[in-house]
Amino acid sequence: MNGTDQTHHPDRVWSVAAHLDDILARIHPPAPVKRQLLDAQGCVLAEDLTVPLSLPPFDNSSMDGYAVRAADVAAATEAAPTALTVLGDVAAGSGALPTVGPGQAARIMTGAPVPPGADAVVPVEWTDGGSGRGPAATMRAHSAAPQDAAGEVRVHHPATAGAHIRRAGSDARAGEGALPAGTVLGPTQLGLLAALGLDAVTVHRRPRVVVLSTGSELVPPGEPLGPGQIHDSNSFQLTAAARAAGALTYRVGAVADDAEALRATLEDQYARADVLVTSGGVSVGAYDVVKETLTDLAAEHGQVEFRKLAMQPGKPQGFGLIGPDRIPLLALPGNPVSSYVSFELFVRPVIRTLMGHPEVHRRTVRARVTAPLGSSPAGKRQFLRGSYDPVAGTVAPVGGSGSHLIRAMARADALIVVPEDVTEVPADATVDVIPLGPC
Ligand code: AMP
Ligand code: MG
């Protein structure tokens, strides 16, 4: 420390890392909640889960066939099949089981408990299907109308002890770890929880992110443009990005550059938002009402600060906590490329932190640029759009550095990072790349 507090100095230029650290230090994940399985999809597990009951819970057959004593069929061959007396059927879900003695078998279905006495299952294909009927006919008869298979079966292939038996606990044993805290719950994890008999789990809530655009020039897509108007793309782009990051989202749409309208809209959203994201109105233009309005709102409750960042695009950024509940608010610049890059750098980590996600930051990889990058401003970290080829380890620049280049951004799948102290990047140089995948 040099004795002067630079943190809130109005002329301070913030680095990307310092701004992000400051934001993350001031947000707090809410307490975990208990959720029914399907309501927990996409959430992060907040508890270490132990296996309450072994999987499978009992020894069961992995085939349709006959439960036998392996010793009985040890000598069975095609030419000299072993004949066994069939005691009856054991279907999946059977409770009362016959005891298989020497010379005996029980017809058994996949998933059915292995009856006492039996130590192997002979697949139906290794038999005559029982009582002289072909195997296909036997199984068809069973599935159409269950009937007792008592009679005789000829086995023409030996089975070793344990063959085609799925042992109790062979998947997971009671008391072992099922899933650790921090696991993102997708379809297979939810399937496991259900298999373990759990109908609800403790998870981190997915944050509710409210997105609104500001600008009197903005018209919703689907409506014709008047003179000087453009379609509101940011609210769609940012809502989709928040959803892809794991948030529950509400797109409010565009609000005019009018302090009263903006204030009323923001206040309306307090009740439903865990995070507020605005775009536009944070630079120094005459109609940049976001700054003014947020500063007023913050004066009532909370605090909001507008900063200059050493980055391009995305120099002006606002961050604060507003409303009676001190909701984190990120005010992003309006240019579509700036707002998206700002989202990736600052909003996404907020969402991931609030949802308890183990991966807060996107990974950075190294790649070789296929063409020279245009000159980059000294002292600023530049984020260009690129097309990344992980197999070749290359990245091709897509479009220029203009922060209005929406089409180029839609064709890119990565950000190319040019550090603060680098002003020229020749072809074949190795650069940092942030791939922008769906997760
Ligand atoms: P601002 O930050 O409000 O000065 O806006 C900077 C530039 O981004 C202007 O050209 C705006 O028209 C444009 N812009 C602002 N908001 C949006 C939006 N929601 N969708 C598309 N372009 C926008
Ligand atoms: Mg504007």
XYZ file of C-alpha atoms and ligand atoms in Angstrom:
463
model
C 0.000 0.000 0.000
C 1.274 3.460 -0.798
C -0.926 5.220 1.742
C -3.443 6.694 -0.745
C -6.662 4.848 -1.404
C -6.889 4.514 -5.168
C -9.943 2.274 -5.063
C -12.559 4.967 -5.503
C -10.504 7.631 -7.212
C -12.686 8.911 -10.090
C -9.800 8.983 -12.571
C -8.560 5.532 -11.732
C -8.349 3.247 -14.732
C -9.195 -0.272 -13.660
C -7.608 -3.367 -15.054
C -9.933 -6.145 -16.168
C -8.726 -8.325 -13.301
C -9.120 -5.642 -10.618
C -12.678 -4.827 -11.721
C -13.647 -8.503 -11.751
C -12.032 -9.169 -8.363
C -13.861 -6.204 -6.878
C -17.199 -7.446 -8.216
C -16.690 -11.018 -7.040
C -15.629 -9.835 -3.590
C -18.954 -8.056 -3.172
C -21.418 -10.742 -4.181
C -22.633 -13.504 -1.906
C -24.173 -16.801 -3.005
C -27.582 -17.323 -1.402
C -28.187 -20.193 1.036
C -28.675 -23.585 -0.651
C -32.212 -24.902 -1.101
C -33.838 -28.326 -1.252
C -35.210 -29.078 -4.728
C -37.198 -31.903 -6.312
C -35.041 -33.756 -8.835
C -36.272 -32.209 -12.054
C -36.309 -28.752 -10.518
C -32.630 -29.272 -9.712
C -31.557 -29.763 -13.331
C -28.655 -27.467 -14.191
C -28.095 -26.650 -10.518
C -24.926 -27.368 -8.596
C -25.063 -29.882 -5.760
C -24.486 -28.198 -2.388
C -23.879 -31.382 -0.357
C -21.667 -34.444 -0.600
C -24.096 -37.272 -1.306
C -23.513 -40.741 0.115
C -25.010 -43.887 -1.395
C -27.926 -44.734 0.948
C -28.636 -48.124 -0.614
C -26.427 -50.351 -2.732
C -26.859 -50.446 -6.481
C -28.003 -52.897 -7.611
C -29.809 -53.572 -4.316
C -29.756 -57.356 -4.918
C -28.023 -59.901 -7.199
C -29.982 -59.915 -10.448
C -29.877 -61.350 -13.932
C -28.363 -59.384 -16.810
C -30.078 -61.629 -19.379
C -33.351 -63.331 -20.131
C -32.608 -67.005 -19.553
C -32.435 -69.636 -16.841
C -31.031 -69.371 -13.326
C -29.021 -72.534 -12.778
C -26.339 -74.133 -10.651
C -23.119 -73.742 -12.660
C -21.930 -77.217 -11.615
C -25.045 -78.751 -13.214
C -24.271 -77.351 -16.673
C -20.467 -77.672 -16.596
C -20.509 -80.502 -19.128
C -23.321 -79.185 -21.361
C -22.591 -79.173 -25.087
C -24.537 -78.774 -28.299
C -24.335 -82.528 -28.897
C -25.060 -83.510 -25.287
C -27.270 -80.851 -23.673
C -28.014 -80.941 -19.958
C -31.717 -81.264 -19.122
C -32.938 -79.337 -16.057
C -36.325 -79.234 -14.395
C -37.818 -75.749 -14.627
C -39.411 -74.692 -11.319
C -41.221 -71.672 -12.745
C -40.688 -68.019 -13.650
C -38.791 -65.283 -11.846
C -39.784 -61.966 -13.351
C -38.363 -58.490 -12.596
C -40.096 -57.415 -9.397
C -40.669 -60.975 -8.159
C -40.754 -61.163 -4.381
C -41.270 -64.873 -3.603
C -38.427 -66.899 -5.113
C -38.109 -70.632 -5.669
C -34.988 -72.350 -4.345
C -33.019 -73.924 -7.173
C -31.724 -77.336 -6.180
C -29.430 -79.740 -8.094
C -30.853 -80.571 -11.521
C -33.232 -77.618 -11.354
C -33.536 -74.218 -13.009
C -35.866 -71.199 -12.897
C -36.729 -69.194 -15.968
C -35.507 -65.662 -15.221
C -35.950 -62.248 -16.833
C -33.454 -59.394 -17.057
C -33.370 -57.495 -13.759
C -35.095 -60.253 -11.806
C -33.510 -61.381 -8.505
C -31.325 -64.465 -8.755
C -33.176 -67.128 -6.746
C -31.437 -68.890 -3.864
C -29.477 -71.963 -4.880
C -28.688 -70.641 -8.367
C -25.217 -69.208 -9.012
C -25.297 -68.534 -12.758
C -27.684 -67.497 -15.493
C -27.738 -69.279 -18.831
C -29.008 -66.956 -21.580
C -32.076 -68.277 -23.348
C -30.007 -68.451 -26.570
C -27.893 -71.228 -24.988
C -30.980 -73.380 -24.426
C -33.827 -74.946 -26.321
C -36.148 -72.385 -24.734
C -37.761 -74.916 -22.453
C -40.242 -77.771 -22.958
C -39.373 -78.232 -26.606
C -40.479 -74.737 -27.681
C -37.954 -72.495 -29.456
C -36.373 -69.702 -27.372
C -38.043 -66.890 -29.348
C -41.443 -68.480 -28.924
C -40.854 -68.893 -25.215
C -39.949 -65.282 -24.609
C -42.737 -64.005 -26.841
C -45.226 -66.130 -24.986
C -43.905 -64.665 -21.761
C -44.101 -61.052 -22.792
C -47.548 -61.380 -24.355
C -49.094 -63.182 -21.410
C -47.010 -64.330 -18.469
C -47.336 -68.030 -18.044
C -45.653 -70.570 -15.930
C -42.605 -71.987 -17.644
C -42.547 -75.138 -15.519
C -41.321 -78.134 -17.441
C -37.885 -78.912 -18.752
C -35.098 -76.962 -20.384
C -32.121 -78.274 -22.299
C -28.934 -76.268 -21.844
C -26.314 -76.716 -24.550
C -23.542 -74.436 -23.274
C -21.780 -74.338 -19.882
C -21.926 -71.223 -17.663
C -19.320 -70.380 -15.037
C -20.372 -69.416 -11.526
C -21.489 -65.791 -11.483
C -22.144 -65.679 -15.248
C -24.747 -63.057 -16.254
C -25.325 -62.046 -12.668
C -25.088 -58.366 -11.705
C -23.928 -58.435 -8.113
C -25.535 -56.343 -5.373
C -23.382 -53.244 -4.824
C -21.322 -53.791 -7.992
C -22.297 -50.293 -9.172
C -22.277 -48.460 -5.841
C -22.111 -49.691 -2.268
C -24.104 -48.191 0.587
C -21.886 -45.701 2.396
C -19.663 -44.900 -0.593
C -19.658 -41.438 -2.171
C -22.416 -40.935 -4.741
C -21.680 -37.408 -6.007
C -19.508 -34.702 -4.439
C -20.719 -31.168 -3.676
C -19.997 -29.000 -6.703
C -21.374 -31.500 -9.226
C -23.522 -29.903 -11.903
C -26.745 -31.909 -12.087
C -27.454 -33.049 -15.628
C -29.563 -35.946 -16.891
C -27.238 -38.761 -15.804
C -26.666 -37.305 -12.333
C -30.424 -36.912 -11.823
C -30.863 -40.496 -13.008
C -28.404 -41.675 -10.365
C -30.167 -39.747 -7.608
C -33.480 -41.297 -8.595
C -31.895 -44.777 -8.707
C -30.622 -44.173 -5.188
C -34.166 -43.413 -4.102
C -33.563 -39.720 -3.490
C -36.450 -37.496 -4.567
C -34.945 -34.149 -3.579
C -31.447 -32.710 -3.144
C -29.812 -29.638 -1.676
C -28.527 -27.383 -4.420
C -27.404 -23.853 -5.066
C -30.193 -21.854 -6.670
C -29.700 -20.724 -10.244
C -29.623 -16.946 -10.001
C -32.467 -14.984 -11.591
C -30.921 -12.523 -13.994
C -32.979 -9.606 -15.300
C -31.722 -8.076 -18.552
C -32.754 -4.719 -19.884
C -31.522 -2.548 -22.722
C -31.568 1.223 -22.696
C -31.786 3.501 -25.700
C -34.537 5.579 -27.294
C -33.383 4.316 -30.697
C -34.256 0.702 -29.903
C -37.166 -1.163 -31.485
C -37.985 -4.817 -30.753
C -37.234 -7.285 -33.562
C -40.393 -7.952 -35.555
C -41.291 -4.279 -35.695
C -40.340 -1.978 -38.579
C -37.628 0.620 -38.081
C -38.422 4.326 -38.174
C -35.756 6.907 -39.033
C -32.685 6.572 -36.864
C -33.956 3.448 -35.149
C -32.248 0.067 -34.760
C -33.424 -3.260 -33.435
C -32.659 -4.098 -29.828
C -30.223 -6.971 -30.086
C -28.444 -6.686 -26.763
C -31.348 -7.785 -24.610
C -31.615 -11.007 -26.622
C -27.907 -11.621 -26.758
C -27.365 -10.992 -23.056
C -30.436 -12.959 -21.970
C -29.299 -15.910 -24.060
C -25.770 -15.603 -22.674
C -27.066 -15.513 -19.095
C -29.186 -18.565 -19.757
C -26.238 -20.389 -21.337
C -24.190 -19.568 -18.231
C -26.823 -21.328 -16.112
C -29.065 -18.488 -14.925
C -32.831 -18.200 -14.940
C -33.491 -15.170 -17.076
C -36.049 -12.430 -17.583
C -35.679 -10.195 -20.616
C -37.326 -6.900 -19.892
C -36.523 -5.446 -23.315
C -35.649 -1.879 -24.157
C -36.325 1.173 -22.018
C -36.099 4.675 -23.501
C -33.387 7.099 -22.430
C -35.693 8.587 -19.847
C -34.685 8.706 -16.209
C -38.207 8.217 -14.846
C -39.011 5.277 -17.131
C -35.720 3.608 -16.324
C -36.128 4.146 -12.613
C -39.665 2.733 -12.615
C -38.569 -0.289 -14.653
C -35.618 -1.047 -12.418
C -37.659 -0.696 -9.231
C -40.250 -3.057 -10.687
C -37.574 -5.687 -11.201
C -36.088 -5.619 -7.714
C -38.475 -8.291 -6.465
C -37.553 -10.880 -9.075
C -33.839 -10.247 -9.632
C -30.753 -11.756 -8.085
C -28.675 -9.877 -10.657
C -29.604 -6.884 -12.834
C -27.856 -6.365 -16.161
C -28.342 -3.225 -18.229
C -26.792 -2.246 -21.528
C -26.192 1.209 -22.924
C -26.095 4.678 -21.446
C -22.872 4.376 -19.466
C -20.498 6.477 -21.528
C -20.375 10.265 -21.595
C -23.087 11.085 -24.150
C -25.754 13.675 -23.381
C -28.476 10.985 -23.179
C -26.580 8.501 -21.090
C -29.242 8.413 -18.406
C -28.255 5.079 -16.899
C -25.431 6.662 -14.967
C -27.597 9.437 -13.624
C -30.534 7.192 -12.750
C -28.457 4.512 -11.101
C -26.503 7.053 -9.137
C -29.821 8.457 -7.838
C -31.204 5.022 -7.026
C -27.994 4.034 -5.310
C -28.159 7.150 -3.176
C -31.373 5.748 -1.641
C -30.033 2.261 -1.034
C -26.713 0.832 -2.048
C -23.880 2.077 -4.156
C -23.025 2.121 -7.835
C -19.775 3.115 -9.399
C -18.934 3.911 -13.005
C -15.458 3.071 -14.069
C -13.034 3.310 -16.921
C -11.417 0.019 -17.713
C -8.156 -0.578 -19.493
C -9.840 -2.747 -22.102
C -11.166 -2.571 -25.639
C -14.011 -2.918 -26.278
C -15.836 -2.245 -23.027
C -14.103 0.740 -21.508
C -17.069 2.168 -19.542
C -18.489 -0.212 -16.928
C -20.871 0.292 -14.052
C -21.162 -1.977 -11.048
C -22.988 -1.657 -7.800
C -25.506 -3.016 -5.336
C -28.931 -1.419 -5.529
C -32.385 -1.624 -4.017
C -33.332 -2.569 -0.483
C -31.799 -6.026 -1.006
C -28.551 -4.677 -2.454
C -28.923 -6.561 -5.724
C -25.741 -6.718 -7.810
C -26.172 -4.588 -10.914
C -23.812 -4.591 -13.871
C -24.261 -1.703 -16.280
C -22.617 -2.687 -19.554
C -21.795 -0.452 -22.500
C -24.310 -0.414 -25.370
C -22.314 -1.430 -28.402
C -23.289 -5.049 -29.036
C -19.726 -6.353 -29.128
C -18.809 -4.365 -26.027
C -21.814 -5.588 -24.085
C -21.185 -9.204 -25.043
C -17.465 -9.118 -24.227
C -18.331 -7.390 -20.941
C -20.861 -10.105 -20.204
C -18.304 -12.837 -20.780
C -15.693 -11.130 -18.647
C -17.797 -9.884 -15.740
C -21.412 -11.102 -15.707
C -20.755 -14.751 -16.438
C -18.370 -15.126 -13.468
C -20.996 -13.465 -11.262
C -23.624 -15.973 -12.379
C -21.255 -18.902 -11.908
C -20.221 -17.715 -8.451
C -23.821 -17.236 -7.317
C -24.815 -20.670 -8.576
C -21.888 -22.303 -6.775
C -20.420 -23.501 -10.056
C -16.935 -25.018 -9.730
C -15.873 -23.358 -13.003
C -16.268 -19.631 -12.475
C -13.972 -18.569 -15.291
C -13.738 -19.661 -18.865
C -10.534 -21.444 -19.684
C -7.857 -19.720 -21.712
C -5.882 -21.670 -24.298
C -2.879 -20.783 -26.416
C -3.191 -20.743 -30.201
C -1.328 -19.485 -33.232
C -2.954 -16.618 -35.156
C -3.375 -17.350 -38.855
C -3.184 -13.668 -39.891
C -1.736 -10.481 -38.409
C -4.064 -8.692 -35.984
C -4.636 -4.970 -36.558
C -2.853 -2.592 -34.218
C -3.944 -2.791 -30.600
C -4.089 0.236 -28.271
C -1.198 0.500 -25.831
C -2.202 0.120 -22.212
C -5.462 -1.690 -22.977
C -6.310 -5.344 -23.025
C -7.957 -5.965 -26.351
C -10.519 -8.679 -27.020
C -10.885 -9.533 -30.706
C -13.243 -12.096 -32.145
C -11.814 -15.248 -33.625
C -12.524 -18.666 -35.001
C -10.618 -21.245 -32.995
C -9.494 -24.597 -34.346
C -8.531 -26.763 -31.374
C -7.167 -29.552 -33.570
C -4.795 -27.313 -35.531
C -4.141 -25.111 -32.479
C -4.874 -21.999 -34.551
C -7.176 -19.027 -34.318
C -8.289 -16.900 -37.261
C -9.412 -13.314 -36.668
C -13.064 -12.749 -37.621
C -13.996 -9.180 -38.573
C -12.124 -6.160 -37.277
C -11.989 -4.509 -33.901
C -15.158 -2.393 -34.408
C -17.566 -2.872 -31.524
C -20.582 -2.649 -33.838
C -19.649 -5.766 -35.853
C -22.522 -8.028 -34.898
C -22.341 -10.393 -37.849
C -18.644 -11.068 -37.384
C -19.252 -11.815 -33.715
C -21.984 -14.287 -34.637
C -19.489 -16.088 -36.869
C -16.789 -16.209 -34.218
C -16.483 -18.790 -31.459
C -13.646 -17.356 -29.405
C -12.107 -14.182 -28.065
C -8.489 -13.411 -28.898
C -6.754 -11.592 -26.068
C -4.090 -9.001 -26.863
C -2.307 -7.947 -23.655
C -2.006 -4.346 -22.490
C 1.643 -3.994 -23.479
C 1.297 -5.485 -26.968
C 0.405 -3.216 -29.891
C 1.152 -5.455 -32.870
C 0.528 -9.162 -33.336
C 2.097 -10.650 -36.475
C 0.814 -13.756 -38.230
C 1.926 -16.996 -36.572
C 2.350 -15.352 -33.163
C 0.989 -17.348 -30.244
C -1.860 -15.654 -28.370
C -4.290 -16.307 -25.546
C -7.701 -17.446 -26.743
C -10.925 -17.805 -24.774
C -13.150 -20.377 -26.493
C -16.828 -19.446 -26.109
C -18.475 -22.845 -25.900
C -21.977 -23.466 -24.600
C -20.778 -24.288 -21.059
P -24.642 3.624 -25.731
O -23.710 2.859 -24.886
O -26.018 3.708 -25.182
O -24.090 4.968 -26.065
O -24.753 2.834 -27.090
C -23.625 2.621 -27.903
C -24.016 2.071 -29.248
O -24.647 0.824 -29.083
C -25.023 2.912 -30.008
O -24.703 2.844 -31.384
C -26.341 2.260 -29.706
O -27.318 2.498 -30.683
C -25.928 0.814 -29.692
N -26.831 0.050 -28.825
C -27.142 0.377 -27.562
N -28.009 -0.507 -27.050
C -28.242 -1.414 -28.018
C -29.055 -2.575 -28.091
N -29.794 -2.974 -27.052
N -29.062 -3.281 -29.231
C -28.297 -2.890 -30.276
N -27.510 -1.805 -30.263
C -27.481 -1.076 -29.157
Mg -27.644 4.667 -25.564
